[in-house]
Short mmCIF file of C-alpha atoms in Angstrom, two decimals:
data_model
loop_
_atom_site.label_atom_id
_atom_site.label_comp_id
_atom_site.label_asym_id
_atom_site.label_seq_id
_atom_site.Cartn_x
_atom_site.Cartn_y
_atom_site.Cartn_z
CA MET A 27 0.00 0.00 0.00
CA SER A 28 1.42 3.39 -1.03
CA LYS A 29 2.15 6.00 1.59
CA LYS A 30 -0.75 8.37 2.18
CA ARG A 31 -0.19 11.95 1.01
CA SER A 32 -2.10 14.74 2.67
CA ILE A 33 -4.10 17.38 0.80
CA ALA A 34 -1.61 20.05 1.87
CA THR A 35 1.29 18.03 0.42
CA ARG A 36 -0.53 17.46 -2.86
CA TRP A 37 -1.39 21.15 -3.05
CA PHE A 38 2.23 22.14 -2.40
CA VAL A 39 3.64 19.71 -4.97
CA ASN A 40 1.04 20.47 -7.64
CA SER A 41 -0.13 24.06 -7.25
CA PHE A 42 2.81 25.75 -5.54
CA SER A 43 5.43 24.14 -7.79
CA ILE A 44 3.44 25.25 -10.86
CA THR A 45 3.31 28.77 -9.41
CA VAL A 46 7.10 28.70 -8.93
CA ILE A 47 7.62 27.66 -12.54
CA ILE A 48 5.25 30.36 -13.81
CA MET A 49 6.95 33.07 -11.75
CA LEU A 50 10.36 31.88 -12.97
CA ILE A 51 9.19 32.00 -16.59
CA VAL A 52 7.69 35.46 -16.08
CA THR A 53 10.88 36.75 -14.44
CA VAL A 54 13.15 35.37 -17.16
CA GLY A 55 10.74 36.70 -19.79
CA ILE A 56 10.83 40.19 -18.28
CA TYR A 57 14.63 40.11 -18.16
CA THR A 58 14.93 38.86 -21.76
CA THR A 59 12.44 41.45 -23.04
CA ALA A 60 14.17 44.30 -21.18
CA LYS A 61 17.58 43.21 -22.41
CA SER A 62 16.37 43.01 -26.01
CA TYR A 63 14.76 46.43 -25.72
CA TYR A 64 17.87 48.18 -24.28
CA TYR A 65 20.30 46.45 -26.61
CA ASN A 66 18.16 47.38 -29.63
CA ALA A 67 17.99 50.98 -28.42
CA VAL A 68 21.80 51.14 -28.11
CA ASN A 69 22.21 49.49 -31.50
CA GLN A 70 19.90 52.02 -33.15
CA TYR A 71 21.72 54.90 -31.46
CA LEU A 72 25.14 53.66 -32.60
CA ASN A 73 23.82 53.02 -36.10
CA SER A 74 22.48 56.55 -36.27
CA GLU A 75 25.80 58.08 -35.17
CA ALA A 76 27.90 55.90 -37.45
CA ASN A 77 25.69 56.59 -40.49
CA ILE A 78 25.82 60.35 -39.88
CA ILE A 79 29.62 60.33 -39.63
CA ALA A 80 29.97 58.10 -42.70
CA GLU A 81 27.65 60.36 -44.70
CA VAL A 82 29.59 63.50 -43.67
CA LEU A 83 32.93 61.94 -44.60
CA THR A 84 31.57 60.70 -47.93
CA ARG A 85 30.40 64.20 -48.89
CA PHE A 86 33.69 65.75 -47.77
CA TYR A 87 35.58 63.31 -49.97
CA GLU A 88 33.46 64.22 -52.94
CA ASP A 89 34.06 67.95 -52.34
CA SER A 90 37.77 67.91 -51.30
CA PRO A 91 39.52 64.57 -51.78
CA THR A 92 43.01 66.03 -51.22
CA ASN A 93 42.28 66.98 -47.61
CA TYR A 94 40.22 63.90 -46.90
CA ALA A 95 42.76 62.15 -44.64
CA ASP A 96 43.11 65.22 -42.42
CA GLU A 97 39.33 65.54 -42.18
CA VAL A 98 38.99 61.92 -41.09
CA ARG A 99 41.69 62.40 -38.43
CA ASP A 100 40.08 65.61 -37.15
CA THR A 101 36.62 63.99 -37.07
CA VAL A 102 37.89 61.08 -35.01
CA GLU A 103 40.20 62.97 -32.66
CA TYR A 104 37.70 65.75 -31.94
CA PHE A 105 34.69 63.48 -31.67
CA LYS A 106 32.27 65.24 -29.27
CA LYS A 107 30.66 62.09 -27.82
CA LYS A 108 33.87 60.32 -26.92
CA ASN A 109 32.76 60.22 -23.27
CA VAL A 110 29.93 57.79 -24.10
CA MET A 111 31.25 56.02 -27.19
CA GLU A 112 34.47 55.49 -29.09
CA LEU A 113 34.88 56.39 -32.78
CA MET A 114 37.34 54.53 -35.01
CA ALA A 115 38.47 54.92 -38.62
CA ILE A 116 39.29 51.66 -40.42
CA ASP A 117 41.51 51.39 -43.50
CA LYS A 118 41.02 49.18 -46.50
CA GLU A 119 43.03 46.35 -44.92
CA GLY A 120 40.60 46.22 -42.01
CA ASN A 121 42.98 47.79 -39.49
CA ILE A 122 41.92 50.45 -37.05
CA ARG A 123 43.95 53.46 -38.13
CA ILE A 124 42.65 56.10 -35.71
CA SER A 125 40.62 55.92 -32.45
CA SER A 126 38.98 58.73 -30.46
CA SER A 127 40.12 57.09 -27.19
CA GLY A 128 43.80 57.50 -28.05
CA PHE A 129 44.48 53.76 -27.59
CA SER A 130 46.15 51.83 -30.32
CA PRO A 131 44.07 48.67 -30.64
CA GLU A 132 45.75 45.43 -31.56
CA ASN A 133 45.40 44.40 -35.16
CA GLU A 134 44.09 40.95 -34.22
CA THR A 135 41.04 42.49 -32.53
CA GLU A 136 37.92 40.65 -33.67
CA MET A 137 35.62 42.82 -35.73
CA PRO A 138 32.77 40.68 -37.14
CA ASP A 139 30.77 43.87 -37.54
CA TYR A 140 33.38 45.19 -40.00
CA ASN A 141 33.23 42.05 -42.10
CA ASP A 142 29.40 42.22 -42.18
CA ALA A 143 29.50 45.87 -43.23
CA MET A 144 31.97 45.27 -46.04
CA ASN A 145 30.34 42.11 -47.36
CA GLY A 146 26.68 42.86 -46.74
CA GLU A 147 24.32 44.76 -49.00
CA SER A 148 23.30 47.23 -46.29
CA GLY A 149 26.89 48.33 -45.63
CA THR A 150 26.29 48.06 -41.88
CA GLY A 151 27.32 45.51 -39.28
CA SER A 152 26.98 45.19 -35.51
CA TYR A 153 28.61 43.02 -32.87
CA VAL A 154 28.44 42.43 -29.10
CA GLY A 155 31.57 41.03 -27.50
CA LYS A 156 34.23 41.30 -24.80
CA LEU A 157 37.02 43.83 -24.90
CA ASN A 158 40.19 43.14 -22.90
CA ARG A 159 42.14 46.20 -21.84
CA SER A 160 44.69 46.20 -19.03
CA SER A 161 43.50 42.79 -17.81
CA VAL A 162 39.95 44.14 -17.55
CA SER A 163 37.23 42.38 -19.52
CA GLU A 164 34.47 44.72 -20.59
CA LYS A 165 31.34 43.94 -22.56
CA TYR A 166 30.70 46.26 -25.49
CA MET A 167 28.63 46.82 -28.61
CA ALA A 168 30.18 47.98 -31.90
CA VAL A 169 28.56 49.17 -35.13
CA THR A 170 30.52 49.56 -38.37
CA VAL A 171 29.28 51.55 -41.39
CA LYS A 172 30.97 51.41 -44.78
CA ILE A 173 32.25 54.71 -46.24
CA LYS A 174 31.48 55.25 -49.90
CA SER A 175 34.64 57.27 -50.68
CA GLY A 176 36.06 55.80 -53.86
CA ASN A 177 39.82 55.18 -53.67
CA SER A 178 40.29 56.62 -50.20
CA ASP A 179 42.53 54.84 -47.71
CA TYR A 180 39.60 54.63 -45.25
CA SER A 181 36.89 52.07 -45.86
CA ALA A 182 34.63 52.34 -42.80
CA VAL A 183 33.93 54.06 -39.51
CA ARG A 184 33.21 52.14 -36.35
CA VAL A 185 31.53 53.33 -33.14
CA MET A 186 31.72 51.32 -29.96
CA THR A 187 30.25 51.75 -26.48
CA SER A 188 30.38 49.85 -23.20
CA LEU A 189 27.37 47.78 -22.10
CA GLU A 190 28.44 47.49 -18.47
CA LYS A 191 26.02 50.15 -17.19
CA ILE A 192 23.13 48.63 -19.14
CA ASP A 193 24.00 45.13 -17.91
CA SER A 194 24.25 46.47 -14.37
CA GLN A 195 20.81 48.05 -14.71
CA LEU A 196 19.44 44.82 -16.14
CA MET A 197 20.85 42.85 -13.19
CA ARG A 198 19.18 45.26 -10.78
CA MET A 199 15.91 44.78 -12.65
CA LEU A 200 16.39 41.01 -12.53
CA ALA A 201 17.09 41.15 -8.79
CA ALA A 202 13.98 43.30 -8.28
CA ALA A 203 11.91 40.86 -10.37
CA PHE A 204 13.21 37.94 -8.32
CA GLY A 205 12.43 39.85 -5.14
CA VAL A 206 8.86 40.53 -6.28
CA SER A 207 8.52 36.89 -7.36
CA LEU A 208 9.76 35.71 -3.99
CA PHE A 209 7.30 38.01 -2.23
CA VAL A 210 4.45 36.75 -4.42
CA LEU A 211 5.46 33.14 -3.80
CA LEU A 212 5.59 33.68 -0.04
CA LEU A 213 2.22 35.42 -0.17
CA VAL A 214 0.74 32.58 -2.24
CA PHE A 215 2.32 30.03 0.09
CA PHE A 216 0.96 31.51 3.32
CA MET A 217 -2.43 32.27 1.78
CA GLY A 218 -2.53 28.71 0.46
CA ILE A 219 -1.60 27.32 3.88
CA TYR A 220 -4.36 29.42 5.46
CA PHE A 221 -6.86 28.30 2.83
CA ILE A 222 -5.90 24.64 3.08
CA THR A 223 -6.01 24.83 6.89
CA SER A 224 -9.49 26.36 6.74
CA ILE A 225 -10.57 23.34 4.70
CA LEU A 226 -8.63 20.66 6.56
CA SER A 227 -9.70 21.75 10.06
CA PRO A 228 -13.42 21.02 9.57
CA ILE A 229 -12.59 17.89 7.55
CA LYS A 230 -10.43 16.57 10.40
CA ALA A 231 -13.22 17.46 12.83
CA MET A 232 -15.66 15.53 10.62
CA SER A 233 -13.28 12.57 10.55
CA ARG A 234 -13.08 12.54 14.36
CA SER A 235 -16.85 12.88 14.68
CA ALA A 236 -17.44 10.19 12.05
CA LYS A 237 -15.25 7.78 14.03
CA LYS A 238 -17.33 8.55 17.11
CA LEU A 239 -20.52 7.98 15.13
CA ALA A 240 -19.17 4.63 13.95
CA LYS A 241 -18.69 3.65 17.61
CA GLY A 242 -22.22 4.73 18.52
CA ASP A 243 -21.37 8.11 20.06
CA PHE A 244 -23.79 10.63 18.48
CA SER A 245 -22.90 13.59 20.69
CA GLY A 246 -20.18 15.11 18.47
CA ARG A 247 -21.03 18.19 16.41
CA ILE A 248 -18.90 20.46 14.22
CA PRO A 249 -18.99 24.25 14.80
CA ILE A 250 -20.09 26.17 11.68
CA LEU A 251 -17.60 29.03 11.36
CA ARG A 252 -17.89 29.84 7.66
CA ASN A 253 -20.79 30.74 5.40
CA ASP A 254 -19.58 28.81 2.35
CA GLU A 255 -19.47 25.27 0.93
CA ILE A 256 -17.44 24.07 3.92
CA GLY A 257 -20.04 25.59 6.24
CA ASP A 258 -22.79 23.84 4.26
CA LEU A 259 -20.87 20.56 4.54
CA CYS A 260 -20.51 21.02 8.31
CA GLU A 261 -24.22 21.79 8.60
CA THR A 262 -25.09 18.71 6.51
CA PHE A 263 -22.83 16.57 8.69
CA ASN A 264 -24.46 17.93 11.85
CA ASN A 265 -27.90 17.26 10.38
CA MET A 266 -26.81 13.72 9.55
CA ALA A 267 -25.58 13.26 13.12
CA ASP A 268 -28.91 14.59 14.42
CA GLU A 269 -30.80 12.17 12.18
CA LEU A 270 -28.61 9.27 13.26
CA ALA A 271 -29.08 10.20 16.91
CA ASN A 272 -32.82 10.50 16.36
CA SER A 273 -32.90 7.18 14.50
CA GLU A 274 -30.95 5.55 17.30
CA LYS A 275 -33.39 6.94 19.84
CA ILE A 276 -36.37 5.79 17.75
CA LYS A 277 -34.80 2.35 17.37
CA ASN A 278 -34.21 2.04 21.09
CA ASP A 279 -37.73 3.27 21.83
CA PHE A 280 -39.09 0.78 19.28
CA ILE A 281 -37.16 -2.11 20.82
CA SER A 282 -38.37 -1.10 24.26
CA SER A 283 -41.95 -0.67 23.04
CA VAL A 284 -42.05 -3.93 21.09
CA SER A 285 -40.45 -5.77 23.99
CA HIS A 286 -43.16 -4.41 26.24
CA GLU A 287 -45.88 -5.18 23.69
CA LEU A 288 -44.66 -8.75 23.34
CA ARG A 289 -44.16 -9.28 27.05
CA THR A 290 -47.70 -8.22 27.99
CA PRO A 291 -49.62 -10.76 25.86
CA LEU A 292 -47.04 -13.47 26.47
CA THR A 293 -47.39 -12.94 30.23
CA ALA A 294 -51.17 -13.08 29.93
CA ILE A 295 -51.07 -16.24 27.82
CA LYS A 296 -48.61 -17.92 30.16
CA GLY A 297 -50.57 -16.92 33.28
CA TRP A 298 -53.93 -18.05 31.96
CA SER A 299 -52.45 -21.25 30.59
CA GLU A 300 -51.14 -22.12 34.05
CA THR A 301 -54.50 -21.17 35.59
CA ILE A 302 -56.43 -23.37 33.16
CA MET A 303 -54.14 -26.30 33.89
CA GLU A 304 -54.69 -25.97 37.65
CA MET A 305 -58.44 -25.22 37.61
CA LYS A 306 -61.35 -27.19 36.17
CA ASP A 307 -63.98 -24.49 36.51
CA GLY A 308 -65.84 -24.11 33.21
CA GLU A 309 -66.38 -20.36 33.49
CA THR A 310 -62.73 -19.76 34.27
CA LEU A 311 -61.74 -21.98 31.36
CA VAL A 312 -63.87 -19.99 28.93
CA LYS A 313 -62.57 -16.68 30.25
CA GLY A 314 -58.99 -17.85 30.07
CA MET A 315 -59.35 -19.20 26.55
CA ARG A 316 -60.91 -15.90 25.48
CA VAL A 317 -57.92 -14.00 26.88
CA ILE A 318 -55.46 -16.40 25.23
CA ILE A 319 -57.20 -16.06 21.86
CA THR A 320 -57.35 -12.26 22.15
CA GLU A 321 -53.70 -11.92 23.08
CA THR A 322 -52.66 -14.41 20.41
CA GLU A 323 -54.50 -12.39 17.81
CA ARG A 324 -52.80 -9.30 19.15
CA LEU A 325 -49.39 -10.97 18.78
CA SER A 326 -50.25 -12.21 15.33
CA SER A 327 -51.34 -8.73 14.27
CA MET A 328 -48.11 -7.23 15.56
CA VAL A 329 -45.99 -9.84 13.77
CA GLU A 330 -47.91 -9.31 10.52
CA GLU A 331 -47.43 -5.57 10.85
CA LEU A 332 -43.69 -6.04 11.24
CA LEU A 333 -43.58 -8.44 8.28
CA ASP A 334 -45.53 -5.99 6.12
CA PHE A 335 -43.12 -3.25 7.07
CA SER A 336 -40.16 -5.45 6.15
CA ARG A 337 -41.74 -6.36 2.78
CA ILE A 338 -42.39 -2.70 2.00
CA GLN A 339 -38.84 -1.70 2.93
CA ASN A 340 -37.43 -4.46 0.71
CA LYS A 341 -39.87 -3.73 -2.17
CA ARG A 342 -41.31 -7.26 -1.97
CA LEU A 343 -44.90 -6.54 -1.03
CA LEU A 344 -47.37 -8.32 -3.34
CA LEU A 345 -50.60 -6.48 -4.11
CA GLN A 346 -53.51 -8.46 -5.51
CA LYS A 347 -55.37 -5.69 -7.28
CA ALA A 348 -58.87 -6.00 -8.58
CA ASN A 349 -62.06 -3.96 -8.93
CA THR A 350 -62.95 -3.14 -5.35
CA ASP A 351 -65.91 -1.42 -3.72
CA ILE A 352 -63.96 0.75 -1.31
CA ILE A 353 -67.14 1.85 0.52
CA ALA A 354 -67.93 -1.77 1.37
CA GLU A 355 -64.42 -2.33 2.76
CA LEU A 356 -64.67 0.84 4.82
CA ALA A 357 -68.06 -0.23 6.19
CA ASP A 358 -66.66 -3.63 7.20
CA ALA A 359 -63.74 -1.96 9.01
CA VAL A 360 -66.13 0.37 10.88
CA LEU A 361 -68.30 -2.60 11.83
CA VAL A 362 -65.29 -4.51 13.20
CA TYR A 363 -64.44 -1.67 15.60
CA THR A 364 -67.98 -0.59 16.51
CA GLU A 365 -68.44 -3.19 19.23
CA ARG A 366 -65.03 -2.49 20.72
CA ALA A 367 -65.72 1.26 20.66
CA ASN A 368 -69.07 0.77 22.37
CA LYS A 369 -67.41 -1.18 25.19
CA ASN A 370 -65.12 1.80 25.81
CA GLY A 371 -67.98 4.29 25.65
CA ILE A 372 -66.78 5.61 22.29
CA LYS A 373 -69.30 6.52 19.62
CA ILE A 374 -68.55 6.02 15.93
CA ASN A 375 -70.55 8.19 13.52
CA TYR A 376 -70.38 6.72 10.03
CA HIS A 377 -71.56 8.56 6.90
CA GLU A 378 -71.26 6.95 3.50
CA PRO A 379 -72.29 8.17 0.04
CA ASP A 380 -75.26 6.69 -1.82
CA ASP A 381 -73.20 5.82 -4.91
CA VAL A 382 -70.83 2.88 -5.21
CA ALA A 383 -67.13 3.90 -5.27
CA MET A 384 -65.05 1.44 -7.31
CA ILE A 385 -61.27 1.55 -7.27
CA PHE A 386 -58.59 -0.76 -8.61
CA GLY A 387 -56.72 -2.06 -5.58
CA ASP A 388 -56.02 -4.74 -3.00
CA LYS A 389 -59.11 -4.82 -0.75
CA ASN A 390 -57.36 -6.64 2.10
CA ARG A 391 -54.53 -4.09 2.24
CA LEU A 392 -56.95 -1.18 2.07
CA ARG A 393 -59.05 -2.67 4.85
CA GLN A 394 -55.81 -3.01 6.83
CA VAL A 395 -55.28 0.75 6.39
CA PHE A 396 -58.77 1.57 7.69
CA LEU A 397 -58.40 -0.81 10.64
CA ASN A 398 -55.05 0.75 11.53
CA ILE A 399 -56.43 4.31 11.49
CA LEU A 400 -59.51 3.31 13.53
CA ASP A 401 -57.36 1.41 16.01
CA ASN A 402 -55.16 4.48 16.54
CA ALA A 403 -58.21 6.69 16.98
CA ILE A 404 -59.66 4.40 19.67
CA LYS A 405 -56.31 4.09 21.49
CA TYR A 406 -55.73 7.86 21.65
CA ILE A 407 -59.30 9.10 22.15
CA GLY A 408 -59.93 7.79 25.65
CA ASN A 409 -63.35 6.91 27.03
CA GLU A 410 -66.60 8.52 25.86
CA GLY A 411 -65.05 10.04 22.79
CA ILE A 412 -66.50 10.50 19.31
CA ILE A 413 -65.08 9.18 16.04
CA THR A 414 -66.51 10.42 12.75
CA VAL A 415 -65.99 8.44 9.54
CA GLU A 416 -67.17 9.91 6.26
CA ALA A 417 -66.52 9.29 2.57
CA ASN A 418 -66.84 11.94 -0.16
CA LEU A 419 -66.87 11.12 -3.86
CA LYS A 420 -65.12 13.46 -6.29
CA SER A 421 -64.75 13.43 -10.06
CA ASP A 422 -61.73 11.13 -10.19
CA SER A 423 -61.11 10.16 -6.58
CA ILE A 424 -62.64 9.41 -3.23
CA GLU A 425 -61.68 11.02 0.07
CA ILE A 426 -62.18 9.09 3.30
CA LYS A 427 -61.82 11.14 6.47
CA ILE A 428 -61.55 9.65 9.97
CA THR A 429 -61.77 12.29 12.71
CA ASP A 430 -61.58 11.94 16.50
CA ASN A 431 -61.74 14.33 19.45
CA GLY A 432 -58.90 12.67 21.33
CA CYS A 433 -55.65 14.00 22.79
CA GLY A 434 -54.29 15.21 19.45
CA ILE A 435 -50.70 15.55 18.30
CA SER A 436 -48.29 18.42 18.99
CA LYS A 437 -46.87 20.57 16.18
CA GLU A 438 -43.41 19.16 16.87
CA ASP A 439 -44.54 15.52 16.57
CA LEU A 440 -47.00 15.93 13.68
CA PRO A 441 -44.39 15.91 10.84
CA LYS A 442 -42.81 12.75 12.29
CA VAL A 443 -45.81 10.53 13.06
CA LYS A 444 -45.57 8.77 9.67
CA ASN A 445 -41.89 8.00 10.19
CA ARG A 446 -41.06 4.39 10.97
CA PHE A 447 -40.80 3.46 14.66
CA TYR A 448 -41.87 6.95 15.76
CA LYS A 449 -44.34 7.23 18.64
CA ALA A 450 -45.61 10.60 19.78
CA ASN A 451 -46.84 9.08 23.03
CA ASN A 452 -44.83 6.21 24.48
CA THR A 453 -47.46 5.48 27.14
CA ILE A 454 -49.83 4.13 24.47
CA ARG A 455 -49.27 0.55 23.32
CA GLY A 456 -48.13 -0.06 19.76
CA SER A 457 -45.01 -0.64 17.67
CA GLY A 458 -44.87 2.80 16.05
CA ILE A 459 -44.95 1.50 12.49
CA GLY A 460 -48.69 1.26 11.88
CA LEU A 461 -49.03 4.72 10.33
CA SER A 462 -45.84 4.21 8.33
CA VAL A 463 -47.23 0.97 6.84
CA ALA A 464 -50.61 2.60 6.17
CA ASP A 465 -48.98 5.54 4.42
CA GLU A 466 -46.90 3.20 2.22
CA LEU A 467 -49.95 1.10 1.32
CA VAL A 468 -51.93 4.16 0.31
CA SER A 469 -48.99 5.41 -1.78
CA LEU A 470 -48.76 2.02 -3.52
CA HIS A 471 -52.40 2.50 -4.57
CA GLY A 472 -51.59 5.90 -6.10
CA GLY A 473 -53.18 7.82 -3.23
CA ARG A 474 -52.07 9.94 -0.35
CA LEU A 475 -52.55 9.95 3.42
CA GLU A 476 -52.69 13.33 5.19
CA ILE A 477 -52.90 14.05 8.90
CA GLU A 478 -54.19 17.21 10.60
CA SER A 479 -54.10 17.51 14.36
CA GLU A 480 -54.08 19.95 17.24
CA LEU A 481 -52.90 19.04 20.70
CA GLY A 482 -55.84 18.58 23.07
CA LYS A 483 -58.51 18.90 20.35
CA GLY A 484 -58.21 15.80 18.20
CA THR A 485 -56.89 14.38 14.95
CA SER A 486 -58.20 14.08 11.39
CA VAL A 487 -56.77 11.53 8.93
CA SER A 488 -57.65 11.91 5.24
CA ILE A 489 -57.15 9.08 2.75
CA VAL A 490 -57.47 10.08 -0.91
CA LEU A 491 -57.58 7.26 -3.50
CA PRO A 492 -57.99 7.47 -7.29
CA THR A 493 -61.05 5.93 -8.88
CA ILE A 494 -60.77 2.82 -11.04
CA SER A 495 -58.67 3.25 -14.18
CA LYS A 496 -57.36 -0.20 -15.27
CA LYS A 497 -57.23 -3.86 -14.33
CA GLU A 498 -53.91 -5.54 -13.63
CA ASP A 499 -51.92 -7.45 -11.00
CA VAL A 500 -49.02 -5.36 -9.74
CA ILE A 501 -45.95 -6.65 -7.89
CA ILE A 502 -44.18 -3.99 -5.84
#
């Protein structure tokens, strides 16, 4: 396994190194451009001076050839710009005959500019080289211009100037450019470190919190310090942690509730079974068997509810759809719970439409939905309450509303009551998945289940189902 590289290291190697290369290219480019500009300027200046002198000497030769040699000597020796450049007169053999500096240059001095001037069509040549005088090496630029003077002993004039000051200025510019580049690189480096740190800090905090979450500790949260994508990520992580903590709480509550729900009927069945075995009284036997049957049915209903929930979660619930009179199924469900409601002093008011309402669905599953809603209403309404069941036909759907005047649901719990395992009131028996299963079953029939409630005033559950449209068996 390769060694892990941090984000900061990858950023430094990739981004910072590219920045270094770019700054180096820019610096070298600036230096090269400046050098070319200054050298061209010097070359043009020397060309201008040399051409002027050559033109003057050419005209003088045409006017007074007998005094031409003296004129050349005077022009060179009394050259006015000798403090910035050196003027030389070159004979036909290519030797420097006279120089404005007073030095006698060696004959073997390289003069490529002279050769270019004499052999080229333009009559001009330039050269940049090193001049050695008194053990001192000095960089210079020379320009030679051919003199058009017939049979004169002088063939060209040459002007030469030192480039040391220009090179010195260029080196100062290069040093300044490197200094600016270094400052920029340091600025980019520290800003990059700050930026990377601002990203890595919350990511490391998320990593620590995620490890705690993996171990079952849901208490860790990440402070949101920035209003950007990182802040959004921190907020999303915190929301995820809240949801996980809530899911863990719901799961624990569900386990506790189901354990209690299972223990109660099992205790009753076990107790009455032992009583029946020890007693031979007929009345006691009948009473005990009735309790055993009731609690067994209760256990069976709970197990079926859990199995239905598992099938829905795994997308394996089979619906046997057919033309169904939904009003008849609703009436049967109301009838099932009427006797139980009467025993608890609860009144059920049932209003049904005169017309038949046909839908395409699974009648057993739809009846299960109605039974679940009615069972919840009876559990939460208390004694001497009123439950109203009514069905209203619309153009392409039917709305069934079951309303009670029970304890109601708080605003905080209302959005969560259809969530799996959620119970708004843990003192009431139940697994907490009945409404979740009912909501899924209604959705599988193309309908919707809506709940309205106010704490202390009651709850209203509306089930809206589409009317019949086609006949088919559907596997979900």
